[in-house]
Short mmCIF file of C-alpha atoms in Angstrom, two decimals:
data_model
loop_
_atom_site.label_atom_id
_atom_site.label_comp_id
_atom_site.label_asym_id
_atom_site.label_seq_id
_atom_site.Cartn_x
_atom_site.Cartn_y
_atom_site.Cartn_z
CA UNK A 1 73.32 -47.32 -47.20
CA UNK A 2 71.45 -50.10 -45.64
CA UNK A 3 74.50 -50.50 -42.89
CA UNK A 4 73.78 -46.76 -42.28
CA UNK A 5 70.56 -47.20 -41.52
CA UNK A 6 70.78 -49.87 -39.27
CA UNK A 7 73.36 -48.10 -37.09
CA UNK A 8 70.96 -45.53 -36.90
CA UNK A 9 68.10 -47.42 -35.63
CA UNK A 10 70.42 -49.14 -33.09
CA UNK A 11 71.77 -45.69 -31.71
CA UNK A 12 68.18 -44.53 -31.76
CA UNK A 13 66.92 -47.87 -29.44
CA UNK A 14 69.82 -46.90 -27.36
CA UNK A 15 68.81 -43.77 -26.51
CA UNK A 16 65.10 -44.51 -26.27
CA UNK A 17 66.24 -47.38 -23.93
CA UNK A 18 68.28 -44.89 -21.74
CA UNK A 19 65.33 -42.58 -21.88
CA UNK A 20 62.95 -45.05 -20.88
CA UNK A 21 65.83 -46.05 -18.07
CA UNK A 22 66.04 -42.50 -16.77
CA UNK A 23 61.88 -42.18 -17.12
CA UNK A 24 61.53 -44.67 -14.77
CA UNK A 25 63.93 -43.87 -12.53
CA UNK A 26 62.13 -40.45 -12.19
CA UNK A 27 59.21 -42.46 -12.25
CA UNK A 28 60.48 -44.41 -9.24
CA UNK A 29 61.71 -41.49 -7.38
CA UNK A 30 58.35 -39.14 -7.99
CA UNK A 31 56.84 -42.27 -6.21
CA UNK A 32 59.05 -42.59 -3.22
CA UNK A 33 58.39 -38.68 -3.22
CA UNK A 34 55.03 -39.11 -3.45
CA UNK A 35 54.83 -42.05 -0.34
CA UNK A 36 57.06 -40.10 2.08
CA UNK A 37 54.57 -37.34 1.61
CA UNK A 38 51.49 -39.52 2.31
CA UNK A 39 53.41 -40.68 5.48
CA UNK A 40 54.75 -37.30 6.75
CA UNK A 41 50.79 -36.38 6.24
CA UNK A 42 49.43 -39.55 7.91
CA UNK A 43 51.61 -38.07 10.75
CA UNK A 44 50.66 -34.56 10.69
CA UNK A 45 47.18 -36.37 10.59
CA UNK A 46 47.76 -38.47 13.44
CA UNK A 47 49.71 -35.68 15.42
CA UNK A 48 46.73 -32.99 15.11
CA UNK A 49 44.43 -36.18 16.41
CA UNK A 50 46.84 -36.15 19.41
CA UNK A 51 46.71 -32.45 19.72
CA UNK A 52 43.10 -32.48 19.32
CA UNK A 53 42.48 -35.36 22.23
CA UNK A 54 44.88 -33.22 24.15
CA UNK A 55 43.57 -29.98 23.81
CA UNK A 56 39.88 -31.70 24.73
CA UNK A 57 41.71 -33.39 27.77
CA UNK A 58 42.70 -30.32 29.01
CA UNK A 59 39.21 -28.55 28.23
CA UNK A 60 37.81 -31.58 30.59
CA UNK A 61 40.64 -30.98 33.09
CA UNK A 62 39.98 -27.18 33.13
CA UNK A 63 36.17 -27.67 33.58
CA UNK A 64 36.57 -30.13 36.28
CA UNK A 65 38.82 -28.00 38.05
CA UNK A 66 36.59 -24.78 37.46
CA UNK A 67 33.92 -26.88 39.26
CA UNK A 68 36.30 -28.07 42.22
CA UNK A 69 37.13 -24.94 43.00
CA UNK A 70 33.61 -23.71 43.01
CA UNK A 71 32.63 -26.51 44.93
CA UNK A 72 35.48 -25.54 47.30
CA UNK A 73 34.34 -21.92 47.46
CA UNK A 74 30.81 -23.08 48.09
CA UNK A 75 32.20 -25.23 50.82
CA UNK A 76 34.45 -22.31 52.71
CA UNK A 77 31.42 -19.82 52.74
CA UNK A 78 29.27 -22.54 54.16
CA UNK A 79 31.58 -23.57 56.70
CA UNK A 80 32.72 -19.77 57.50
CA UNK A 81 28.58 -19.03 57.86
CA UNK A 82 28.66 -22.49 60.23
CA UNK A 83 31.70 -20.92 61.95
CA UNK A 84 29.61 -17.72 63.37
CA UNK A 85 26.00 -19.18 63.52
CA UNK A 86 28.25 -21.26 66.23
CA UNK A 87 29.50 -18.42 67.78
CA UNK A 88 26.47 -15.93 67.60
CA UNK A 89 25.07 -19.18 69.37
CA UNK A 90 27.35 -18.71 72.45
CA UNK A 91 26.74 -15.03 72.46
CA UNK A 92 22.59 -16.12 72.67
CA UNK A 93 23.04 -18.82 75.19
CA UNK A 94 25.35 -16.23 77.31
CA UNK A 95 22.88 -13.42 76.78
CA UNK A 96 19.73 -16.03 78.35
CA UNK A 97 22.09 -17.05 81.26
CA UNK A 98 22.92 -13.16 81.88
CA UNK A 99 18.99 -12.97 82.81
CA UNK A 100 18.84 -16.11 84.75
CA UNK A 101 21.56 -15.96 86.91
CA UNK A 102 22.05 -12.22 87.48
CA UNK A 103 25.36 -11.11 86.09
CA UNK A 104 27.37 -11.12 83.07
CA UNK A 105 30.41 -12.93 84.92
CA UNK A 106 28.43 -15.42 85.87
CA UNK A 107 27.00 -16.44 82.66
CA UNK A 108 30.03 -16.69 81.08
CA UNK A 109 31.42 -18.93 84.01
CA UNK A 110 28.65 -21.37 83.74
CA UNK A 111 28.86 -21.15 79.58
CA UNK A 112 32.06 -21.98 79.86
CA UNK A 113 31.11 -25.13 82.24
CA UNK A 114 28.17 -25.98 79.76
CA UNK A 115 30.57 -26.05 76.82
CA UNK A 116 33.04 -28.23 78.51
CA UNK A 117 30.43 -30.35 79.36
CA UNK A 118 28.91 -30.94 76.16
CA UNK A 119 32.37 -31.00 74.34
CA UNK A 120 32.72 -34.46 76.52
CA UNK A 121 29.20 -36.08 77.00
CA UNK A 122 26.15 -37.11 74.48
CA UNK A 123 24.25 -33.96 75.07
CA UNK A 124 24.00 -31.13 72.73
CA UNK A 125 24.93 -27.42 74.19
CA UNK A 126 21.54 -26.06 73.16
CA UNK A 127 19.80 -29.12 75.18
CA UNK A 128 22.69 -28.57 78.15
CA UNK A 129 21.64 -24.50 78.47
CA UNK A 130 17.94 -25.08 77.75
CA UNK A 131 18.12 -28.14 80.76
CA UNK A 132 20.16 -25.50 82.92
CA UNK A 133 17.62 -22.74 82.53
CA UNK A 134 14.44 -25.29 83.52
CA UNK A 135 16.25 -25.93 86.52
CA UNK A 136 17.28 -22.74 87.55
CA UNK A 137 13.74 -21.33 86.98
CA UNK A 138 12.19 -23.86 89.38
CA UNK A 139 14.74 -22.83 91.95
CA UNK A 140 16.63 -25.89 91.98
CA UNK A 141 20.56 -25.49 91.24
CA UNK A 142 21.73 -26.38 88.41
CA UNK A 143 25.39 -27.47 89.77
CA UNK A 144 23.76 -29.64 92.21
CA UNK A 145 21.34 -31.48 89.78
CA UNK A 146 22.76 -31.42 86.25
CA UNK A 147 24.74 -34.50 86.12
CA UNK A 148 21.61 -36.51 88.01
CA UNK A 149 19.47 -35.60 85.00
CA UNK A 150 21.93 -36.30 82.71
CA UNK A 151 22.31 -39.75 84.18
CA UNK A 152 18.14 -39.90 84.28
CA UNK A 153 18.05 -39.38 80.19
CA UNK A 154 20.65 -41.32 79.60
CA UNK A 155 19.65 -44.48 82.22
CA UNK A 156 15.33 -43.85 81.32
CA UNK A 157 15.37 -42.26 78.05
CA UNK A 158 13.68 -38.72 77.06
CA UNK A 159 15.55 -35.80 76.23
CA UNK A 160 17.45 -33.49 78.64
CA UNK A 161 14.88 -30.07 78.70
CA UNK A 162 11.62 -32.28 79.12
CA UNK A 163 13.46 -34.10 81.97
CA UNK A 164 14.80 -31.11 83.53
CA UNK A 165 11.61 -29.56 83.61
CA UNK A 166 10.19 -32.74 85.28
CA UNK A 167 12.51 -32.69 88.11
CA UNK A 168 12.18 -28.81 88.52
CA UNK A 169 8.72 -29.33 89.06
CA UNK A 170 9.31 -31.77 91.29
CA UNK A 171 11.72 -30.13 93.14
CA UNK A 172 9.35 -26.74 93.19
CA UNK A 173 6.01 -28.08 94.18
CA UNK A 174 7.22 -31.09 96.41
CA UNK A 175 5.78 -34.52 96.31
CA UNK A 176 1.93 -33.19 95.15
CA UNK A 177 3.56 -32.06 92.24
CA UNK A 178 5.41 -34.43 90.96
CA UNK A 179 2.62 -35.57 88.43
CA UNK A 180 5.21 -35.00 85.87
CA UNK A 181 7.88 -36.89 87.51
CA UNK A 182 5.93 -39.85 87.82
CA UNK A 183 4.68 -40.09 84.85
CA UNK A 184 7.57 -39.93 82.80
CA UNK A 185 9.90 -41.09 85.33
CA UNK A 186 7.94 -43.25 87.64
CA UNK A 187 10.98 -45.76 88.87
CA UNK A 188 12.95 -42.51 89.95
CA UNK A 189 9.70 -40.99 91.49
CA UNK A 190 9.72 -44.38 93.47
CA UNK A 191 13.34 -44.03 94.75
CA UNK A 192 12.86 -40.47 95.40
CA UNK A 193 9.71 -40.79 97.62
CA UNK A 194 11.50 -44.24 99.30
CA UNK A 195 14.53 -41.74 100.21
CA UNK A 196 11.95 -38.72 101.49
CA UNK A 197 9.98 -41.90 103.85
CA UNK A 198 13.76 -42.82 105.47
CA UNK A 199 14.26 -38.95 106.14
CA UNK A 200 10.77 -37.99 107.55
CA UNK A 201 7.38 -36.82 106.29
CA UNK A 202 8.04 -37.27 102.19
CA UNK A 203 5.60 -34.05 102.60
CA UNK A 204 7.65 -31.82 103.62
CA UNK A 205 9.42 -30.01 100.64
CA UNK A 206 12.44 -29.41 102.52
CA UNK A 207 12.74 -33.46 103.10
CA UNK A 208 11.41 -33.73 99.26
CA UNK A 209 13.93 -31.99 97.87
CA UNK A 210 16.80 -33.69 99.88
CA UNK A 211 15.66 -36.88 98.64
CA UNK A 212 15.73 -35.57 94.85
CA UNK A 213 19.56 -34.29 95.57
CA UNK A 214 20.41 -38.31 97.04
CA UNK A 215 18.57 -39.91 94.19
CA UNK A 216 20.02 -38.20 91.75
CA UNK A 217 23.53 -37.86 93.00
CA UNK A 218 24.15 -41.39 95.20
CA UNK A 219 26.15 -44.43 93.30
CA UNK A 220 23.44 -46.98 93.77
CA UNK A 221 20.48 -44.62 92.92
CA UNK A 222 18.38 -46.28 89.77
CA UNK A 223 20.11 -43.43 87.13
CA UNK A 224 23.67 -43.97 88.09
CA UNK A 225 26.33 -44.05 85.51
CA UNK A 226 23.47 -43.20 83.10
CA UNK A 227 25.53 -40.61 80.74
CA UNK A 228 28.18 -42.93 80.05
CA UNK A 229 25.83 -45.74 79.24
CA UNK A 230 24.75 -43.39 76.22
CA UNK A 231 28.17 -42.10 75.27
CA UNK A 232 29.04 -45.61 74.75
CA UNK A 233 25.74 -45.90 72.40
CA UNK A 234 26.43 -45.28 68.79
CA UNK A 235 24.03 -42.31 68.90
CA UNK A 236 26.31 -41.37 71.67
CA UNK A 237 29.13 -41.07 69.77
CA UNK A 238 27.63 -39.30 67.09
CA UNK A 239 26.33 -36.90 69.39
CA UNK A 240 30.44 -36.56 70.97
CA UNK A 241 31.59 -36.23 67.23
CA UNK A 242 29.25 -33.09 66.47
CA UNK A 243 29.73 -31.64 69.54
CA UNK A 244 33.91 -31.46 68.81
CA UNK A 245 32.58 -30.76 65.07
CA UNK A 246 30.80 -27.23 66.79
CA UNK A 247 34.02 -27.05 69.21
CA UNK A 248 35.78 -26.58 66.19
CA UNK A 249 33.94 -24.35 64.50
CA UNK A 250 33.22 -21.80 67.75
CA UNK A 251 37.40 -21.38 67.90
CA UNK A 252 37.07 -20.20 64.37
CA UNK A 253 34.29 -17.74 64.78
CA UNK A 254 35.93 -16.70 68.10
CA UNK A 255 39.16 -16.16 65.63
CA UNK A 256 38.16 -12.76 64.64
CA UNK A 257 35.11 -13.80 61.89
CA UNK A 258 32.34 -13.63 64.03
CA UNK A 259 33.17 -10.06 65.23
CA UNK A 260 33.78 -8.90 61.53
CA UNK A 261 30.86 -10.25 60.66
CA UNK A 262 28.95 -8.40 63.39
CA UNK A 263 30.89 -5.74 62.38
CA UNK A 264 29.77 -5.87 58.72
CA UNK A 265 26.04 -5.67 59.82
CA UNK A 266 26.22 -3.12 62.03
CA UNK A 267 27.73 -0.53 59.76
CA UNK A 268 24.73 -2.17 56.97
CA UNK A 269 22.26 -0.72 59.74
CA UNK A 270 23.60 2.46 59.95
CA UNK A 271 23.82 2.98 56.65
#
């Protein structure tokens, strides 16, 4: 009896020791179960941070291009409204030279000369048509004297109109009305009136105005190779840039948006 009983309690530790064996083991495994799912979750976690950075990244991106392309659009219209403001600018300046110099063919002709001109030296158009039409009102010619008061802003300073209208005077009303003339420009006013003394009476118009044309125009007058002094200035060059800069822009307008654009308002005033 008591061997029985001792066999029993050893086949009874044996299979509480092999159930203890195989309750660990599950024990072990549930935990090796339980750390790959921590890790596969510190992924996920770690992926859906990714995602998340990502997905704001590309909110960022989108915004930033959103405002680009505004900015672009922005741009465009203000450059296509530069665009025929430059060309409706031409059609003005043509329009004023039409009434100054008689005929439509003729404006354009001396436009087109005005352009050229102020695609290559430091004057503004605007400055270049408004000096033009001073002259030409005073009955002096504008061919003849343009480049000589060119040469006088850029040799004595002042800007192109006021010294247009100077000479015009000048040229006009003779040597008694020069006031102008020799107040802004009194070392030309010299020149001219030394000139008008070696060709007669300096009181003669006729002789006046001669002189004006030779001190303007000769090499070794005091204004000489006064434009390209200037255009080698740094507000010279600045002044050459903008003018290519509205170059530019006029051979857009004269693409075809200037005249839709007239044509646009035109059918807005008949409606």
């Amino acid at each position: 009896m008591a061997v029985d009983v001792v066999t029993y309690i050893l086949e009874l530790e044996d299979r509480v020791s092999k159930e203890l064996k195989e309750t660990k083991g599950n024990a072990d495994r549930l935990e090796k179960s339980l750390n790959k799912l921590r890790a596969e979750q510190e992924r996920g976690r770690k992926a859906d941070e990714r995602r998340a950075k990502s997905i704001e990244t590309m909110k960022k991106g989108m915004a930033a291009a959103a405002i680009a392309m505004t900015a672009l659009a922005a741009a465009g219209a203000a450059f296509a409204k530069s665009s025929i403001e430059a060309t409706a600018s031409m059609e003005k300046y043509e329009a004023q030279l039409t009434v100054l110099l008689g005929t439509a063919d003729l404006a354009k002709e001396r436009l087109e000369l005005l352009f050229e001109i102020g695609s290559s030296t430091p004057f503004e158009l605007d400055q270049l048509v408004l000096a033009e039409q001073r002259l030409e009102s005073f009955g002096a010619s504008g061919n003849q004297l343009r480049q000589g008061v060119m040469d006088l802003v850029g040799a004595l300073g002042g800007n192109l109109p006021e010294a247009a209208t100077a000479v015009g005077k000048s040229f006009a009303a003779g040597r008694a009305g020069s006031d102008g003339l020799r107040e802004s420009y009194a070392l030309l006013f010299r020149d001219i009136d030394r000139r008008a003394n070696l060709l007669g009476d300096p009181k003669d118009i006729l002789i006046w105005q001669k002189a004006i044309v030779e001190a303007l125009n000769a090499v070794d007058g005091v204004v000489a190779g006064g434009t390209a002094a200037l255009a080698a200035t740094f507000e010279g060059q600045l002044s050459n840039l903008s003018d290519q800069w509205f170059k530019f822009k006029k051979k857009v307008g004269d693409a075809g948006l200037f005249e839709y654009a007239k044509l646009g308002v035109g059918e807005l005033l008949r409606a």
